[in-house]
Amino acid sequence: MYLPDFEYYAPSSLPEACGLLAQFGARAKVIAGGTDALPKMKQELMAPEALVSLKNLSQLTNIFYEQEKGIIIGSRATHNDLANSPVLQEKYLSICEAAHHMANNQVRNRGTVGGNIINAVPSADLPPILIALGAIVKLVGTGGERTVPLEEFFSGPGKTVIKQDEILTEIILPDQPFTGSTYMKFGLRRSGALAVVGVAAAVVMDGDICKDARIVLGAVAPVPIRAKKAEELLKGKSVTDGLLEEVGVCAAGESKPISDIRGSAEYRRDMVRVFTKRALKKAIQEGHC
Amino acid sequence: MEKKRSSYTNYKPEDISGVKLSEEKYSVIGKSVPKIDGRVKVTGQAKYTGDLKFPNMLVGKILTSPHAHARILSIDTSEAEKLPGVKAVITHKDVPSLKYGISPARWDENIFCIDKVRFVGDKVAAVAAVDEDTVYKALKLIKVEYEVLPAVFDVYEAMKEGAPLVHDEYPRNLNAEIHQNFGDVEKAFAEAYYVRTDRFVGNRAYQAPMEPHSAISIWENGKLTVYCSTQSPHYFQYYIAREFGMKMGDVRVLKTFIGGGFGGKLEPTGLEFAGAVIAKMTGRPVRMFYDRADMFAHNRGRHRVHMEITTGVDKNGKILGVHANFIQDGGAYTSLGIATAYYAGAMLPLTYDFENFKFDMLRVYTNLPACGAQRGHGAPQPRYAFESHLDRIAEHLGIDPVELRLRNARKPNTVTPNDFGVQSCELTACIEKAREISGWNEKKGKLPKGRGIGVAVGSFVSGAGYPIYRTDLPHSSAIIKVGEDGTSATLYTGANDIGQGSDTILCQMAAEAMGFTYENMKIVAADTETTPLDFGAYSSRQTLMSGAAVKQAGEEVKAQILEMASVMMEVDVGDLDCREAVVFCKSNPEIRKSFGEVARTFFVQKGPLVGRGVYSPPKLGGKFKGAAVGTSPAYSFATQISEVEIDEETGEIDVKEVWDVHDCGQVINPSLLHAQVHGALYMGMGETVWEEVVFDDKGKILNPNLGEYRLPTALDMPKISSELVESYEPLGPWGVKEVGEGATIPTMGCYNNAIYDATGVQVNSLPLSYEKVWRALKEKREKEKNKEE
Ligand SMILES: Cc1cc2nc3c(=O)[nH]c(=O)nc-3n(C[C@H](O)[C@H](O)[C@H](O)COP(=O)(O)OP(=O)(O)OC[C@H]3O[C@@H](n4cnc5c(N)ncnc54)[C@H](O)[C@@H]3O)c2cc1C
């Protein structure tokens, strides 16, 4: 396998980067960590004429808290940046854990949260937990900037609403009422396996009453999906194992998995039941974990 | 001015008066000395074939077929040839059409396909260019016109009348048929208290060595030199010379370092042949290489095998007779598969003592990559079937599985029904020790829900009793040359260190036999020109066979040293001994001379101090068809017990701990030995739970990469207790036997039995994936529910 020829740009400002994207149109691709883009090019799944690297836009790697706004994660932060961020560890350890259990250390040192989102594979590990925590993404293009809730960002496998000249710059996590959140990944070995099913859960607990809940399912539909009926089933009720099982069954019914070499649709659906139940229980009992 | 020549030296012998000699029986063997190549490997200094660079060297790759079965209508290489940087494009027209293979019974491969391709990945053409990028570009420019033919991917389909034929010469795609019958199985079954049949399927796995195959071919003055990633320079030399009609002496095959083989690098690939042709055409060295996906396509890994096994036992669980009825999917070529087919049955009677044994096997061609020898060669999957099946029998009889095995365990100095002579055999001790250290008696039947414990045994050859092609050449030989100043000695051996550590243990053995030190040993190995013949690294043969030759060579050196010392010290040679590089009087060890001084004097007076050794196994085996496969001078025995925890909702298998107890004779290097157990268990475990080569409905591999072909990671490994039992093999040098493959064999059955113990469900096909366990549990729950209703 070899890398086909391409032109390479590493602009030092965002406007310059967006300008290059506008100029090349569909023939250019952004490259961040390259852990998705380069394997795809080697496998001839894509053949951009130009790669626009974000490597000189170092402001995009910051992770910090801003009053009124929430936590801001630069799109070029790597999975290890996320895992090791004191800000995230304090507020949403669940995101750190999700990042820490991805891929392997080498990939976590290069792969970025922006790449994970834009790549938009159904099994991607970060979107479910980010959606559960109400993340909003900021997009900057030649015509200015806009924000989109991450939940509405994906339009199909490998597809998002980002425009050709836009760059994803920030993931914003507005302050949340959630008392607990977690992401559970079910892969076929302990490391270096993609999710067969991924379930993120966020809950607002008041004693043993679940005031609010979000359940986001990965790898079981063309895009990460909310299991909204299951959420409704849980809201306002006192939590019991029996209820969590019912919620799991409901979430399984909302999933739309396919069969592939990693698992049959039937298996995946049942794993949605199991991991919805387990994720909720964990978020309820252990907070952000 | 006049000086006597003999005194023209500054040499001062080393002062060894203070050296304290070890009081143990052995000085060098039995110790975990550091690996001889450990430092260069961990520092990255070790250069593998693919790292080597020669002036003007080209790089090349093979173009493979995108179709599982197709007629080649035309090949147009003109566009590829025009690409700047391309130096050669070759097809079947440029190479000999002589068929090759590794099993002489069925040479069925061509360097490049002539009339048709037989699997996705079959070899069609090759390109060499100045750099890799150009090679890949040129491959795309070769235009091959195919007429796609109907293909077969399943053995049962392949055997049907009228099914497409992979090779026209083999009706019903039958590549090999084995029918062996020892004793009277029918009678045994008729007399048995309980007869049971079970069916299992073994999966297609791939060796996945770390180092991709590569070969560098260089021509000089009519001589071809091939550096390659091989398990056996000798077999490569033989097959390359044969293919090109050359004298073996004009072909030199050697290796630098090898990053694992596990059976997948035992036979020449197209890389050596194509490289040799291109190097000759261009007059330049050529490095041909596989990338990861090519390796999966070339394959030669574990066969998929359908296994039906029937056993008759008496009331006490004594095995009276066994019938193994198997069908193997061989893929498109024979590779080592005939041997694999025989091994699959032949190794079954080794562990248990029974007289009536019937073995039927069909090896069937399909339009999939060829399968061959993979660690444990043919034995692990049938062992999985047999051991799982025996647990069901034990359950039916109400006998503890460990007890059932103890009642049947083979004893030393016995002969199997298929005429394998077994001398040392401590299987009973292995089972008993495994039972003890695993806490079997405290655990069996008493573990919490979802936890289980399982047992299985295994046995393997310590070197094949016969070579792969017919020859009366000895199997191993060695030369030791002591340096002229006596401070070092170099072992020359054809034995091949592919990572398992043979260079280290052979140097230990050489030093022990010579009375020398390991630290001052050097080794030159696995080079057909500079080292004497050895068949190489396969069938777990080198510790015993190469070791025997090395021991003899070392002893020859020692005898010469003692004789020389006897003259120098004016002591009767019978009173002299040498160890740790000190020659001393047995009657008074304070009277001594250094090995170095004696060796140097030897050189001054007589010339090079050299020892030679050679090894051929004794005549082995019976007279029936296929009697040679599975013969060996000695067999290892092993017992594994594993404890697992099953997530009953997901089917996830969490292996908590594995206890492996081996009878591998006397141990040369304990730390390397245990490393082999860990490595073999790692591979066995991968095949048991995760690994499987998966194809789409057109015969294309869906997971030819390390992302989706899931080898276990460090995090997946359980705690391992690797233990030994006291054992001494009379036919091995210092009583040694094999260990490298033996520990792969029990794992599949052992895990399956532990899973059954934990859940009450048995998965009858490998791998025992989470989903299969989940499904079996689900079906069990549904059945129980239906019963209640
Ligand atoms: C061995 C291995 C294991 C893996 N394991 C996992 C895993 O467990 N879980 C998982 O979810 N993923 C996994 N991945 C996939 C991958 O590593 C992640 O998706 C990673 O986050 C991608 O980030 P990147 O920066 O490398 O993306 P790149 O490859 O640089 O880019 C990916 C895509 O996003 C676009 N892009 C990147 N950044 C931006 C931006 N800021 N604005 C606009 N477009 C952008 C690129 O144009 C490209 O199309 C694995 C990959 C490998 C190679």
mmCIF file with all atom_site columns, C-alpha atoms in Angstrom, chain B residues 302-378:
data_model
loop_
_atom_site.group_PDB
_atom_site.id
_atom_site.type_symbol
_atom_site.label_atom_id
_atom_site.label_alt_id
_atom_site.label_comp_id
_atom_site.label_asym_id
_atom_site.label_entity_id
_atom_site.label_seq_id
_atom_site.pdbx_PDB_ins_code
_atom_site.Cartn_x
_atom_site.Cartn_y
_atom_site.Cartn_z
_atom_site.occupancy
_atom_site.B_iso_or_equiv
_atom_site.pdbx_formal_charge
_atom_site.auth_seq_id
_atom_site.auth_comp_id
_atom_site.auth_asym_id
_atom_site.auth_atom_id
_atom_site.pdbx_PDB_model_num
ATOM 1  C CA . ARG B 1 302 ? -4.437  -23.016 9.657  1.00 0.00 ? 302 ARG B CA 1
ATOM 2  C CA . HIS B 1 303 ? -6.926  -25.064 7.615  1.00 0.00 ? 303 HIS B CA 1
ATOM 3  C CA . ARG B 1 304 ? -10.628 -24.828 8.188  1.00 0.00 ? 304 ARG B CA 1
ATOM 4  C CA . VAL B 1 305 ? -11.567 -28.364 9.170  1.00 0.00 ? 305 VAL B CA 1
ATOM 5  C CA . HIS B 1 306 ? -14.825 -30.188 9.734  1.00 0.00 ? 306 HIS B CA 1
ATOM 6  C CA . MET B 1 307 ? -14.381 -32.802 12.402 1.00 0.00 ? 307 MET B CA 1
ATOM 7  C CA . GLU B 1 308 ? -16.544 -35.718 13.405 1.00 0.00 ? 308 GLU B CA 1
ATOM 8  C CA . ILE B 1 309 ? -15.186 -37.721 16.270 1.00 0.00 ? 309 ILE B CA 1
ATOM 9  C CA . THR B 1 310 ? -16.555 -40.920 17.795 1.00 0.00 ? 310 THR B CA 1
ATOM 10 C CA . THR B 1 311 ? -15.247 -42.600 20.909 1.00 0.00 ? 311 THR B CA 1
ATOM 11 C CA . GLY B 1 312 ? -16.214 -45.780 22.687 1.00 0.00 ? 312 GLY B CA 1
ATOM 12 C CA . VAL B 1 313 ? -15.417 -46.146 26.394 1.00 0.00 ? 313 VAL B CA 1
ATOM 13 C CA . ASP B 1 314 ? -16.001 -48.730 29.088 1.00 0.00 ? 314 ASP B CA 1
ATOM 14 C CA . LYS B 1 315 ? -17.899 -48.011 32.300 1.00 0.00 ? 315 LYS B CA 1
ATOM 15 C CA . ASN B 1 316 ? -14.828 -46.554 33.937 1.00 0.00 ? 316 ASN B CA 1
ATOM 16 C CA . GLY B 1 317 ? -14.122 -44.190 31.107 1.00 0.00 ? 317 GLY B CA 1
ATOM 17 C CA . LYS B 1 318 ? -11.294 -46.211 29.625 1.00 0.00 ? 318 LYS B CA 1
ATOM 18 C CA . ILE B 1 319 ? -11.061 -45.378 25.936 1.00 0.00 ? 319 ILE B CA 1
ATOM 19 C CA . LEU B 1 320 ? -11.544 -48.477 23.791 1.00 0.00 ? 320 LEU B CA 1
ATOM 20 C CA . GLY B 1 321 ? -11.544 -46.999 20.323 1.00 0.00 ? 321 GLY B CA 1
ATOM 21 C CA . VAL B 1 322 ? -11.634 -43.712 18.445 1.00 0.00 ? 322 VAL B CA 1
ATOM 22 C CA . HIS B 1 323 ? -12.780 -42.833 14.959 1.00 0.00 ? 323 HIS B CA 1
ATOM 23 C CA . ALA B 1 324 ? -11.767 -39.432 13.595 1.00 0.00 ? 324 ALA B CA 1
ATOM 24 C CA . ASN B 1 325 ? -13.512 -38.450 10.395 1.00 0.00 ? 325 ASN B CA 1
ATOM 25 C CA . PHE B 1 326 ? -12.323 -35.097 9.072  1.00 0.00 ? 326 PHE B CA 1
ATOM 26 C CA . ILE B 1 327 ? -12.588 -32.865 6.009  1.00 0.00 ? 327 ILE B CA 1
ATOM 27 C CA . GLN B 1 328 ? -10.084 -30.059 5.503  1.00 0.00 ? 328 GLN B CA 1
ATOM 28 C CA . ASP B 1 329 ? -10.474 -27.009 3.317  1.00 0.00 ? 329 ASP B CA 1
ATOM 29 C CA . GLY B 1 330 ? -7.038  -26.797 1.766  1.00 0.00 ? 330 GLY B CA 1
ATOM 30 C CA . GLY B 1 331 ? -7.525  -23.733 -0.378 1.00 0.00 ? 331 GLY B CA 1
ATOM 31 C CA . ALA B 1 332 ? -6.216  -23.544 -3.915 1.00 0.00 ? 332 ALA B CA 1
ATOM 32 C CA . TYR B 1 333 ? -2.851  -25.314 -3.535 1.00 0.00 ? 333 TYR B CA 1
ATOM 33 C CA . THR B 1 334 ? -1.299  -28.115 -1.568 1.00 0.00 ? 334 THR B CA 1
ATOM 34 C CA . SER B 1 335 ? 1.416   -26.233 0.295  1.00 0.00 ? 335 SER B CA 1
ATOM 35 C CA . LEU B 1 336 ? 2.333   -28.368 3.322  1.00 0.00 ? 336 LEU B CA 1
ATOM 36 C CA . GLY B 1 337 ? -1.258  -29.516 3.526  1.00 0.00 ? 337 GLY B CA 1
ATOM 37 C CA . ILE B 1 338 ? -0.739  -33.206 2.906  1.00 0.00 ? 338 ILE B CA 1
ATOM 38 C CA . ALA B 1 339 ? 1.377   -33.359 6.034  1.00 0.00 ? 339 ALA B CA 1
ATOM 39 C CA . THR B 1 340 ? -1.213  -31.222 7.855  1.00 0.00 ? 340 THR B CA 1
ATOM 40 C CA . ALA B 1 341 ? -3.910  -33.686 6.864  1.00 0.00 ? 341 ALA B CA 1
ATOM 41 C CA . TYR B 1 342 ? -1.947  -36.633 8.235  1.00 0.00 ? 342 TYR B CA 1
ATOM 42 C CA . TYR B 1 343 ? -0.914  -34.792 11.395 1.00 0.00 ? 343 TYR B CA 1
ATOM 43 C CA . ALA B 1 344 ? -4.560  -33.996 12.141 1.00 0.00 ? 344 ALA B CA 1
ATOM 44 C CA . GLY B 1 345 ? -5.253  -37.628 12.884 1.00 0.00 ? 345 GLY B CA 1
ATOM 45 C CA . ALA B 1 346 ? -1.832  -39.010 13.662 1.00 0.00 ? 346 ALA B CA 1
ATOM 46 C CA . MET B 1 347 ? -1.306  -36.902 16.784 1.00 0.00 ? 347 MET B CA 1
ATOM 47 C CA . LEU B 1 348 ? -4.563  -37.917 18.473 1.00 0.00 ? 348 LEU B CA 1
ATOM 48 C CA . PRO B 1 349 ? -3.490  -41.282 19.968 1.00 0.00 ? 349 PRO B CA 1
ATOM 49 C CA . LEU B 1 350 ? -0.304  -39.846 21.480 1.00 0.00 ? 350 LEU B CA 1
ATOM 50 C CA . THR B 1 351 ? -1.832  -38.635 24.712 1.00 0.00 ? 351 THR B CA 1
ATOM 51 C CA . TYR B 1 352 ? -4.111  -41.535 25.551 1.00 0.00 ? 352 TYR B CA 1
ATOM 52 C CA . ASP B 1 353 ? -3.474  -45.204 25.601 1.00 0.00 ? 353 ASP B CA 1
ATOM 53 C CA . PHE B 1 354 ? -5.925  -47.003 23.301 1.00 0.00 ? 354 PHE B CA 1
ATOM 54 C CA . GLU B 1 355 ? -5.435  -49.588 20.604 1.00 0.00 ? 355 GLU B CA 1
ATOM 55 C CA . ASN B 1 356 ? -8.230  -49.158 18.119 1.00 0.00 ? 356 ASN B CA 1
ATOM 56 C CA . PHE B 1 357 ? -8.018  -46.083 15.966 1.00 0.00 ? 357 PHE B CA 1
ATOM 57 C CA . LYS B 1 358 ? -9.546  -45.210 12.650 1.00 0.00 ? 358 LYS B CA 1
ATOM 58 C CA . PHE B 1 359 ? -8.748  -42.039 10.782 1.00 0.00 ? 359 PHE B CA 1
ATOM 59 C CA . ASP B 1 360 ? -10.449 -40.773 7.645  1.00 0.00 ? 360 ASP B CA 1
ATOM 60 C CA . MET B 1 361 ? -9.556  -37.468 6.075  1.00 0.00 ? 361 MET B CA 1
ATOM 61 C CA . LEU B 1 362 ? -10.337 -35.658 2.879  1.00 0.00 ? 362 LEU B CA 1
ATOM 62 C CA . ARG B 1 363 ? -8.324  -32.593 1.964  1.00 0.00 ? 363 ARG B CA 1
ATOM 63 C CA . VAL B 1 364 ? -10.316 -30.584 -0.521 1.00 0.00 ? 364 VAL B CA 1
ATOM 64 C CA . TYR B 1 365 ? -9.267  -27.848 -2.927 1.00 0.00 ? 365 TYR B CA 1
ATOM 65 C CA . THR B 1 366 ? -11.310 -24.633 -2.889 1.00 0.00 ? 366 THR B CA 1
ATOM 66 C CA . ASN B 1 367 ? -10.820 -21.221 -4.512 1.00 0.00 ? 367 ASN B CA 1
ATOM 67 C CA . LEU B 1 368 ? -9.399  -19.730 -1.339 1.00 0.00 ? 368 LEU B CA 1
ATOM 68 C CA . PRO B 1 369 ? -5.805  -19.038 -0.296 1.00 0.00 ? 369 PRO B CA 1
ATOM 69 C CA . ALA B 1 370 ? -3.760  -22.180 0.341  1.00 0.00 ? 370 ALA B CA 1
ATOM 70 C CA . CYS B 1 371 ? -3.435  -23.438 3.898  1.00 0.00 ? 371 CYS B CA 1
ATOM 71 C CA . GLY B 1 372 ? -0.353  -25.047 5.351  1.00 0.00 ? 372 GLY B CA 1
ATOM 72 C CA . ALA B 1 373 ? 1.481   -25.572 8.596  1.00 0.00 ? 373 ALA B CA 1
ATOM 73 C CA . GLN B 1 374 ? 0.731   -23.336 11.538 1.00 0.00 ? 374 GLN B CA 1
ATOM 74 C CA . ARG B 1 375 ? 2.188   -23.748 15.034 1.00 0.00 ? 375 ARG B CA 1
ATOM 75 C CA . GLY B 1 376 ? 1.080   -27.187 16.185 1.00 0.00 ? 376 GLY B CA 1
ATOM 76 C CA . HIS B 1 377 ? 0.723   -28.312 12.572 1.00 0.00 ? 377 HIS B CA 1
ATOM 77 C CA . GLY B 1 378 ? -2.694  -29.895 12.113 1.00 0.00 ? 378 GLY B CA 1
#
